[in-house]
XYZ file of C-alpha atoms in Angstrom:
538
model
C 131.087 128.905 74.156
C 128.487 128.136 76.347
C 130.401 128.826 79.693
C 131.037 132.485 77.784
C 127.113 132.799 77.677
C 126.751 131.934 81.236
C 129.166 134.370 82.462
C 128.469 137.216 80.319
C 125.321 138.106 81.297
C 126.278 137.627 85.103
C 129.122 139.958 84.285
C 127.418 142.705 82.458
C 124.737 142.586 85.686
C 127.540 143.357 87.971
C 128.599 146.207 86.033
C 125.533 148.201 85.284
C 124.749 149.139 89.181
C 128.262 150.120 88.914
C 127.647 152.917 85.881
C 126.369 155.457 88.566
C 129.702 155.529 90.677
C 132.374 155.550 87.254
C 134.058 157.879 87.199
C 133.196 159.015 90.937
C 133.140 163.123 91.183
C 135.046 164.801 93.380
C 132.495 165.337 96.430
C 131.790 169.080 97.697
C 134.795 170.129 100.237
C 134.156 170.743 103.820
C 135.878 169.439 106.890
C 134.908 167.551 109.368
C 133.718 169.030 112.130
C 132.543 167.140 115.643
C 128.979 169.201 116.437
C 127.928 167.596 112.538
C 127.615 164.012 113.638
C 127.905 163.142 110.732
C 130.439 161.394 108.582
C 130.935 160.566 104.669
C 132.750 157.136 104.969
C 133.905 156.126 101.173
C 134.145 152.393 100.557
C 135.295 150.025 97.165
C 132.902 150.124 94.869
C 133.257 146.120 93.666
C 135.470 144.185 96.352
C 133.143 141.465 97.434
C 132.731 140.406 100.067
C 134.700 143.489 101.945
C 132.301 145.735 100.159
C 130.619 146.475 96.463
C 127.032 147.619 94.966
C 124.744 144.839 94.344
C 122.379 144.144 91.666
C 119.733 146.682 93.492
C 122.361 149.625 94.146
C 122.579 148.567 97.393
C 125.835 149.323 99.332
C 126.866 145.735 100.836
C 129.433 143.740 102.325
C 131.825 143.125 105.630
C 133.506 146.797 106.134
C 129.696 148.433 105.077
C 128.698 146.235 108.408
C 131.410 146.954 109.984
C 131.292 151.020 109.445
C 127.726 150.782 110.652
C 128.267 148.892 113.467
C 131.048 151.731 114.341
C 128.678 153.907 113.893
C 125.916 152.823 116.186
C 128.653 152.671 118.926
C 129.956 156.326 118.628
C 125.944 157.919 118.400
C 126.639 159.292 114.992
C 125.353 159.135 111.276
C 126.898 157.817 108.290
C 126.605 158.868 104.487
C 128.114 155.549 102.803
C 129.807 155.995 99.228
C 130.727 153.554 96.910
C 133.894 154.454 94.993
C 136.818 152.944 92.779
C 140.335 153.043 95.092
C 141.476 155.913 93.021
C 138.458 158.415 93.717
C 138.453 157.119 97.286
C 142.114 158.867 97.962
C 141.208 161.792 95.736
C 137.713 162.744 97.903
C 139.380 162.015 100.762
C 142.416 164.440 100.345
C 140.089 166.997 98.729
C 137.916 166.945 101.721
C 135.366 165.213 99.964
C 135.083 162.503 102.085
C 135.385 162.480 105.920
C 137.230 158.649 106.190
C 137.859 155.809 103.702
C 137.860 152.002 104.224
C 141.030 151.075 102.490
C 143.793 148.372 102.141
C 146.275 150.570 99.927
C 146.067 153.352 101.205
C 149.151 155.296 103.955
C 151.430 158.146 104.066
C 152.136 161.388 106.291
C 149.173 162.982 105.025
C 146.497 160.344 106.603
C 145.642 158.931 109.873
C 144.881 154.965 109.657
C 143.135 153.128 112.411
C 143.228 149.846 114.049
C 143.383 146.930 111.746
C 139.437 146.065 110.467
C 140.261 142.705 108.537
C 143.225 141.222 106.991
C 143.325 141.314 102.769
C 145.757 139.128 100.488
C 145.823 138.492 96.455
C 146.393 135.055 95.101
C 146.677 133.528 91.958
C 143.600 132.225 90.288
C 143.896 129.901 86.793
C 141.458 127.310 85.358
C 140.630 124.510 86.789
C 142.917 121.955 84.172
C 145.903 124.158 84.914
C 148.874 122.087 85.940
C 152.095 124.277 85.148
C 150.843 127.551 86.925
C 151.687 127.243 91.146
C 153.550 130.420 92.116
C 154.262 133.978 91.117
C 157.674 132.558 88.923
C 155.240 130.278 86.692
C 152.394 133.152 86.224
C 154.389 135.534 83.759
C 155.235 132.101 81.573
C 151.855 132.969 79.895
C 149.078 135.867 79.000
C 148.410 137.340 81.928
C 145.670 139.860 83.679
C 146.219 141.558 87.160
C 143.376 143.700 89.455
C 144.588 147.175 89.572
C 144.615 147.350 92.870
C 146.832 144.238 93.082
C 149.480 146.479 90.992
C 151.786 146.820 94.136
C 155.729 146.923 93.823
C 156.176 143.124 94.313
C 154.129 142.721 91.313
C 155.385 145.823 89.565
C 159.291 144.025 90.121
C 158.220 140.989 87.992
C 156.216 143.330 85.703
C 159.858 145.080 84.424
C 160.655 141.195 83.915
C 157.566 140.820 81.707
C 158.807 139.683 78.256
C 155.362 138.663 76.644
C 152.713 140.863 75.551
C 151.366 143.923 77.803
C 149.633 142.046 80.742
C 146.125 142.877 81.031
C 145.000 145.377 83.465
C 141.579 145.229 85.015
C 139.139 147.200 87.175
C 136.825 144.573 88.602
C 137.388 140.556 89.277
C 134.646 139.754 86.885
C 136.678 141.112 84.145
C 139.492 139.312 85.423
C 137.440 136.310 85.788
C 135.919 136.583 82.116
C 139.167 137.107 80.375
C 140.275 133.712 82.530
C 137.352 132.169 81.447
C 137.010 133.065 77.780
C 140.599 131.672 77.559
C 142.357 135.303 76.782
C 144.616 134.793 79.731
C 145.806 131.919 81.356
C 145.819 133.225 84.839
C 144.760 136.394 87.016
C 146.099 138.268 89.792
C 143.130 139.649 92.540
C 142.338 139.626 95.637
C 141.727 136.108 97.453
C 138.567 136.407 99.048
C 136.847 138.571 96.637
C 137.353 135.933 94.009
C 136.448 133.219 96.542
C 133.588 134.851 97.315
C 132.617 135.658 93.231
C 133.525 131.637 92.449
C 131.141 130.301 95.150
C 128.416 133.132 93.863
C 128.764 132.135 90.035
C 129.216 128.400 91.285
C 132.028 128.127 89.343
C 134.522 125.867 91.719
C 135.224 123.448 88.655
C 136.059 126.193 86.388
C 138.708 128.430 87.912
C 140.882 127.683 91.458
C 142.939 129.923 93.050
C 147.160 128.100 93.170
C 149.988 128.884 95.145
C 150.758 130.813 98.252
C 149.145 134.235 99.433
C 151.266 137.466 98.802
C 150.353 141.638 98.875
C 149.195 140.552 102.918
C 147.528 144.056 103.623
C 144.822 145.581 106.322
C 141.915 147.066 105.770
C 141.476 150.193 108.496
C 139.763 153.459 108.587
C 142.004 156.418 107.083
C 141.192 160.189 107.909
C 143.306 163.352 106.949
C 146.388 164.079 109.767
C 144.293 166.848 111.016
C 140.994 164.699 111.788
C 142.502 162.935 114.951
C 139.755 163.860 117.178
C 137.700 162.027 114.047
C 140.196 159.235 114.173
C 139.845 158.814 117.877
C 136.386 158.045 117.705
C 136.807 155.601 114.913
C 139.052 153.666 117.413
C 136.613 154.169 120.082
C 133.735 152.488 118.283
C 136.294 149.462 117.163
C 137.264 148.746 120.541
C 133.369 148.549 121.474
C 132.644 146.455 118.452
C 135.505 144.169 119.257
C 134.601 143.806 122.649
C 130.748 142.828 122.437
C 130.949 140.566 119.864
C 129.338 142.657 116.851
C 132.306 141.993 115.042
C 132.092 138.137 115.487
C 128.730 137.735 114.202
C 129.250 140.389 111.083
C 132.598 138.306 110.301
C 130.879 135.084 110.303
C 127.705 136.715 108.382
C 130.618 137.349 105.392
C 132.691 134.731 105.915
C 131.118 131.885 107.017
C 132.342 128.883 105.204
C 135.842 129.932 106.521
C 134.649 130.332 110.334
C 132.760 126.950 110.063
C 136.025 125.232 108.665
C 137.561 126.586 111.585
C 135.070 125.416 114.485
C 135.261 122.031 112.970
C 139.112 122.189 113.219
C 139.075 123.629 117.027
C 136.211 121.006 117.625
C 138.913 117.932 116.840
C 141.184 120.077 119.299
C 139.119 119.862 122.038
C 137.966 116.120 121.783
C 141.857 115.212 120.747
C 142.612 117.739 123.692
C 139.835 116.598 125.952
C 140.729 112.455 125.135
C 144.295 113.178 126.194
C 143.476 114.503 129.457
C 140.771 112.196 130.446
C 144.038 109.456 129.479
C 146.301 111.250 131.863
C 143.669 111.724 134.178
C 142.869 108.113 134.248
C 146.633 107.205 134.466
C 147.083 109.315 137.544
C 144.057 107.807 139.248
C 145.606 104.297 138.404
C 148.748 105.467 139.447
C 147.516 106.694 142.841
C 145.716 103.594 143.103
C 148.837 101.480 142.093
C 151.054 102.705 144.835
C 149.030 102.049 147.363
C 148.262 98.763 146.246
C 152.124 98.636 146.273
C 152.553 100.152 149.674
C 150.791 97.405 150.868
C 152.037 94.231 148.810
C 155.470 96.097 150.867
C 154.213 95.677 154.174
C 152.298 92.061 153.300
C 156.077 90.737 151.478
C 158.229 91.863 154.290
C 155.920 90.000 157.319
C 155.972 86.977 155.096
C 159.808 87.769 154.491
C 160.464 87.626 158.214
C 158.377 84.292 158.789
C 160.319 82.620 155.784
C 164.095 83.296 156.640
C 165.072 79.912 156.900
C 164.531 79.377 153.624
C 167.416 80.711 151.723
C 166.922 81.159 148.195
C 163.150 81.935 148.686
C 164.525 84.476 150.705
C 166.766 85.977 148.329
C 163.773 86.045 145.507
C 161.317 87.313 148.150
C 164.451 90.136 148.783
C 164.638 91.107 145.652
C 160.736 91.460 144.997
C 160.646 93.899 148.111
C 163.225 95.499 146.876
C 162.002 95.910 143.313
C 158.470 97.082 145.006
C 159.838 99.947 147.274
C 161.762 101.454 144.204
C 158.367 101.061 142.129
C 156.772 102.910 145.299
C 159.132 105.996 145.319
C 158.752 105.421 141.433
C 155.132 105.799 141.433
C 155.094 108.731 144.049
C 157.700 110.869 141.583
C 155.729 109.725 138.454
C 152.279 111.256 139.666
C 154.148 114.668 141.108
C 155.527 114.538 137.096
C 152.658 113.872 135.091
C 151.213 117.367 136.571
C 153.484 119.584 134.223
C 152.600 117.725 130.404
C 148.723 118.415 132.392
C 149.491 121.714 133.140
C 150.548 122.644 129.478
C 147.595 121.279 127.979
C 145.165 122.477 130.479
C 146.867 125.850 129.536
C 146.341 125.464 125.979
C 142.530 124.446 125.964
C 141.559 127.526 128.343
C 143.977 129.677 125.425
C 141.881 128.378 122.355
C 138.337 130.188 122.568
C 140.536 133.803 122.650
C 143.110 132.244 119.800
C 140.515 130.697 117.274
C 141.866 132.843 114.233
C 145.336 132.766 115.118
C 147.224 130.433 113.171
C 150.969 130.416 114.963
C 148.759 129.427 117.873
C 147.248 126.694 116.232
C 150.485 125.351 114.658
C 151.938 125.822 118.595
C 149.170 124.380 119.987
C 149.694 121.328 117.640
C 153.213 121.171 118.801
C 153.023 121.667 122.731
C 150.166 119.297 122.904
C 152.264 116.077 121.041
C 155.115 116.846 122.877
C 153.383 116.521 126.325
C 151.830 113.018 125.199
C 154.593 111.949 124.288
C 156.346 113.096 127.385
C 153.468 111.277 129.141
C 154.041 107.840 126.906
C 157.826 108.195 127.423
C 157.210 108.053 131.148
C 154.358 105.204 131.336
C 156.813 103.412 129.072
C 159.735 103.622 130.956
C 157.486 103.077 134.363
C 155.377 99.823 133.178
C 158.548 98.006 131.513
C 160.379 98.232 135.144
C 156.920 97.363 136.956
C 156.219 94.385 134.572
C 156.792 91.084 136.259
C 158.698 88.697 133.752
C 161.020 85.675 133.733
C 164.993 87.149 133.444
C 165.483 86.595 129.631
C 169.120 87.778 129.213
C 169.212 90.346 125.691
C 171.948 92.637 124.161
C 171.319 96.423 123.996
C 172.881 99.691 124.637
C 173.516 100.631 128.351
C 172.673 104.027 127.795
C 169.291 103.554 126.646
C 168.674 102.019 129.473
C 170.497 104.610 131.493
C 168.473 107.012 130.088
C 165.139 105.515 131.079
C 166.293 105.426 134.641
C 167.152 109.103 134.700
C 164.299 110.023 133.126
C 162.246 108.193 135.927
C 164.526 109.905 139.436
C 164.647 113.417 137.171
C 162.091 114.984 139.361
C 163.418 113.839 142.917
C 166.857 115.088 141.915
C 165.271 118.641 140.723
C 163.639 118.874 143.851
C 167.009 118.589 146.060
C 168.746 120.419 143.260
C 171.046 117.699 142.436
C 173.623 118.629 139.400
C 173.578 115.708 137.477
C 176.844 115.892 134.881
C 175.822 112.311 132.480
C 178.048 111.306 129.857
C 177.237 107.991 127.984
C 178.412 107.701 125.090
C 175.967 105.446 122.386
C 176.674 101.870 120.729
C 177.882 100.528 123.804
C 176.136 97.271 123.472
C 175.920 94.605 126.874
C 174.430 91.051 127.586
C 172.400 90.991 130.647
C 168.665 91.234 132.069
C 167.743 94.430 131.318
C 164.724 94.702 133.764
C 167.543 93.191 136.151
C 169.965 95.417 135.625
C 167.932 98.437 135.298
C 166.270 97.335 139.306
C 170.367 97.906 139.853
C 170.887 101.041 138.525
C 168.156 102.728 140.372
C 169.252 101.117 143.742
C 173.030 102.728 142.819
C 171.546 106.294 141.780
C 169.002 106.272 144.954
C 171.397 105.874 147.373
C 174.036 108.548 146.187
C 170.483 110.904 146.224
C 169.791 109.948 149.511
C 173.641 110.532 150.672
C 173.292 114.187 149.611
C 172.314 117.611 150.853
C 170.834 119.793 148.741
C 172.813 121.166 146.009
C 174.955 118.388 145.432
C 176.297 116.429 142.651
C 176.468 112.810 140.536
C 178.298 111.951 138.263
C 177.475 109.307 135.845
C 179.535 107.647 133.014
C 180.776 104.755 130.603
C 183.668 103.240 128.948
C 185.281 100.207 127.257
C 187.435 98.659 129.687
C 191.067 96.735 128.356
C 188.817 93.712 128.327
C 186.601 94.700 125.969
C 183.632 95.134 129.251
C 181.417 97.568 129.497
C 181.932 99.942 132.888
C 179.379 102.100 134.224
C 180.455 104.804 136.840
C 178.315 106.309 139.732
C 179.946 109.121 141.648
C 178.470 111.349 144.128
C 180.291 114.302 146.607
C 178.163 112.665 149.530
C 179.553 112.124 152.848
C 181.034 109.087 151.810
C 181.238 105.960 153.672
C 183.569 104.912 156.525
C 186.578 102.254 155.728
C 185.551 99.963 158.625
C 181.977 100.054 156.920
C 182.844 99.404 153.151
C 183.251 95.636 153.199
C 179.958 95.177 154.841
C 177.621 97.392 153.078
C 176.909 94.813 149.996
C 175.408 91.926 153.156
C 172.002 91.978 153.752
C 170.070 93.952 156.116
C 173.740 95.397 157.391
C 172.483 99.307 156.842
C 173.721 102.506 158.498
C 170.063 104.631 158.402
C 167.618 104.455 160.158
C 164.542 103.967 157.701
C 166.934 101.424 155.880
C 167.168 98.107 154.971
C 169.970 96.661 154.055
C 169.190 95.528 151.061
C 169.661 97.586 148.159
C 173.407 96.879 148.052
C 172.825 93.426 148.515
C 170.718 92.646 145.964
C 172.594 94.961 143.802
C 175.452 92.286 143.921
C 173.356 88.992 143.860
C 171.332 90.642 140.718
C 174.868 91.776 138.930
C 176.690 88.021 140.011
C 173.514 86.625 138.021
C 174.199 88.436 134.689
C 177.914 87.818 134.893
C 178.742 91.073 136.335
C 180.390 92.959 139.141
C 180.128 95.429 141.612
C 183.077 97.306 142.631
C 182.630 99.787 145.719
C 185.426 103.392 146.453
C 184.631 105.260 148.906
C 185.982 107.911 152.014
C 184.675 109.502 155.059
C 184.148 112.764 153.502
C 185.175 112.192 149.882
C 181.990 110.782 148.387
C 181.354 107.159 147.017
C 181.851 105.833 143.420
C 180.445 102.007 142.354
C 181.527 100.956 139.255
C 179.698 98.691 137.441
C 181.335 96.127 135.219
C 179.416 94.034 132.395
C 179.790 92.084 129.829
């Protein structure tokens, strides 16, 4: 009882300014004509915040701003009324108005112009509702629904109506009333006029609006068919509204709440944005600064290398180490060359978001492009720092293709750039024992050489199967030039190597890494033919 006394008189204040304008009269006919300058522009009479007659008689809200604004832009006058839907059509077909600002209205007789401002009904229900969501659970009760919310949708579930006539109202604060009193247990209307009526009557623990947006509509200017040179102008003054920034700074006037909610959401997408970048940036400049560091620990290893020979197994370690570093070098140099696309993207993105603030499928993509590229970026720091990561050889079981698959994912870029076909078939669950770090150092020794065998436009050919005796094999085919018979037996010694900017050890270590986790190396190969190593484990 005492929330009914509260609302009632804030009800009947909204409706007396409203007596004046109900019924509206049909407005003296006469056509539109340019020389006038100026134009009767009908609006709703009580569809806050879009537009409505305040306590004072004033005509207010976001299209009477707008049409002004329009105005100002074209050099002409306006004569504002303040109708219900229904007399806006009628005036405007009897001549009685020049243009309407309308959400419902259409049809061969009218010209409508660019879209003005989105419009949607909801559902709204009291606050301790818990069995009302959706348009299925509001005809399960007493219902009341905005007139001009009476659209087909609604009218389908209307011939489904079982209960009791449903309610039909001119105004949300006869909607909200009936809500309130308890006469009806929910209310169709439009969304933000009763958004805008519950934070006015501060009533956000009384009634909520439930379930999804439907009736999506536009607001626009309509004019009769044979007004174009009306309609034209209309446009003109949009386009010069849109572009300045009037129509910014009259949305945010009406709907601020909304456009602050949004600026605090695009704010965490620029320092989420901005944080990721800075990390990529940082990772590039450490990168950069890693391989030269590297290049050098390459040129430092090999002097001390070639002082140390005598010493056999130091050697071989040292080998391996220099070995290990000038893959990490080429590594390093295809890593920074790849981190530029996931960059790119974002980069893309943030200089996209001031233009796309409103537009939600841009968020949502956003969203989406910008976690995919960090996690592109992780995958490939992963993948990079576990083969750079100096450890002790700690032999593990795990599936070769995982492996596999961090290798490719690590050459990728240098076999796009000499348009390599790679055709990779691994199947998963095929489980070996070994060093992984060991074996992987292997696997990108095999795969370099095959890309450094072949031309552009070439091809490799990678695969695995379960061999008789119950071994993993791992196959590494290429259509390179192949290498010569008197050549194949020697290619696995060190520093025996038939290029130039070669070493000789690759192939070498390749075998003394493969011998240490119980494995093989088995070499076919023709002048000609290409080269396949098969690699057996256990």
């Amino acid at each position: 009882m005492e929330l009914k006394k509260k609302l009632l008189p804030l009800f009947m204040a909204g409706l007396l300014p409203l007596l004046p304008f109900l019924p509206a009269p049909i407005l003296k006919a006469a056509p539109f004509e340019q020389e006038n300058q100026s134009i009767r522009v009908g609006v709703d009479i009580n569809m806050p915040p879009y537009s409505y007659v305040d306590d004072n008689g004033m005509i207010k809200g976001f299209n009477v701003d707008l049409v002004r604004a329009v105005a100002i832009e074209i050099g002409v006058d306006i004569e504002l009324y303040a109708q219900t839907a229904a007399d806006l059509n009628n005036n405007l077909l009897h001549r009685g108005l020049d243009a309407i600002v309308s959400n419902r209205s259409g049809g061969p007789s009218l010209l409508a112009s660019k879209e003005l401002i989105e419009s949607q009904d909801t559902i709204f229900v009291r606050a301790d509702n818990q069995y009302i969501s959706d348009l299925e659970g509001f005809w399960s009760g007493s219902v009341a629904i905005n007139t001009q919310s009476l659209t087909p949708l609604i009218s389908t579930h209307l011939d489904k109506y079982t209960l009791e006539s449903p309610q039909i109202v001119m105004s949300q604060e006869h909607g909200f009333l009936l809500l309130m009193n308890k006469d009806v247990d929910s209310y169709i209307g439009n969304k933000s006029a009763g958004m805008y009526l519950i934070q006015k009557w501060n009533q956000e623990d009384y009634i909520k609006a439930v379930g999804e947006s439907f009736n999506v509509s536009s607001y626009a200017f309509y004019t009769n068919a044979a007004d174009k040179n009306l309609m034209t102008q209309l446009n003109s003054g949009l386009e010069a509204v849109f572009s300045n920034k009037s129509y910014d700074k009259i949305y945010e006037k009406w709907f601020g709440e909304s456009i602050a909610s949004y600026n605090r959401k695009i704010r965490s997408y620029f320092l989420a944005i901005s944080l990721v970048a800075m990390l990529a940036l940082l990772i590039m400049a450490l990168a950069l600064k890693w391989r030269t560091t590297l290049k050098k620990e390459v040129e430092r290893r090999t002097e001390e290398l070639n002082r140390a020979y005598s010493k056999e197994r130091r050697l071989q370690e040292e080998m391996t180490k220099v070995d290990r570093m000038k893959s990490l070098d080429l590594l390093v140099s295809e890593f920074v060359h790849e981190i530029r696309t996931p960059l790119t993207s974002i980069k893309t993105m943030t200089e996209l978001l001031p233009s796309k603030i409103n537009n939600a499928d841009f968020r949502r993509n956003m969203t989406e492009i910008v976690t995919m590229e960090v996690n592109r970026l992780d995958s490939m720091v992963s993948s990079l720092s576990e083969y750079a990561k100096p450890k002790q050889a700690a032999p593990a079981s795990f599936d070769i293709k995982d492996l596999l698959d961090s290798v490719l994912l690590l050459l990728l870029r240098k076999c796009n750039e000499k348009r390599i076909a790679l055709d990779v078939s691994l199947p998963p669950g095929q489980m070996v024992c070994g060093d992984s770090m060991e074996l992987m150092q292997v696997f990108i020794n095999l795969i370099l050489n095959s890309l450094e065998s072949l031309q552009e436009g070439g091809a490799i050919t990678i695969g695995s199967y379960r061999t008789p005796e119950g071994n993993i094999a791992v196959t590494i085919s290429d259509n390179g030039p192949g290498i010569p018979a008197e050549y194949l037996e020697k290619v696995t010694e060190p520093f025996f190597t038939t290029r130039r900017s070669g070493t000789g050890l690759g192939l070498y270590i390749c075998r003394r890494l493969l011998e240490k986790n119980r494995g093989r190396l088995i070499l076919e190969s023709q002048a000609g033919s290409g080269t396949k190593a098969t690699v057996i484990l256990p």
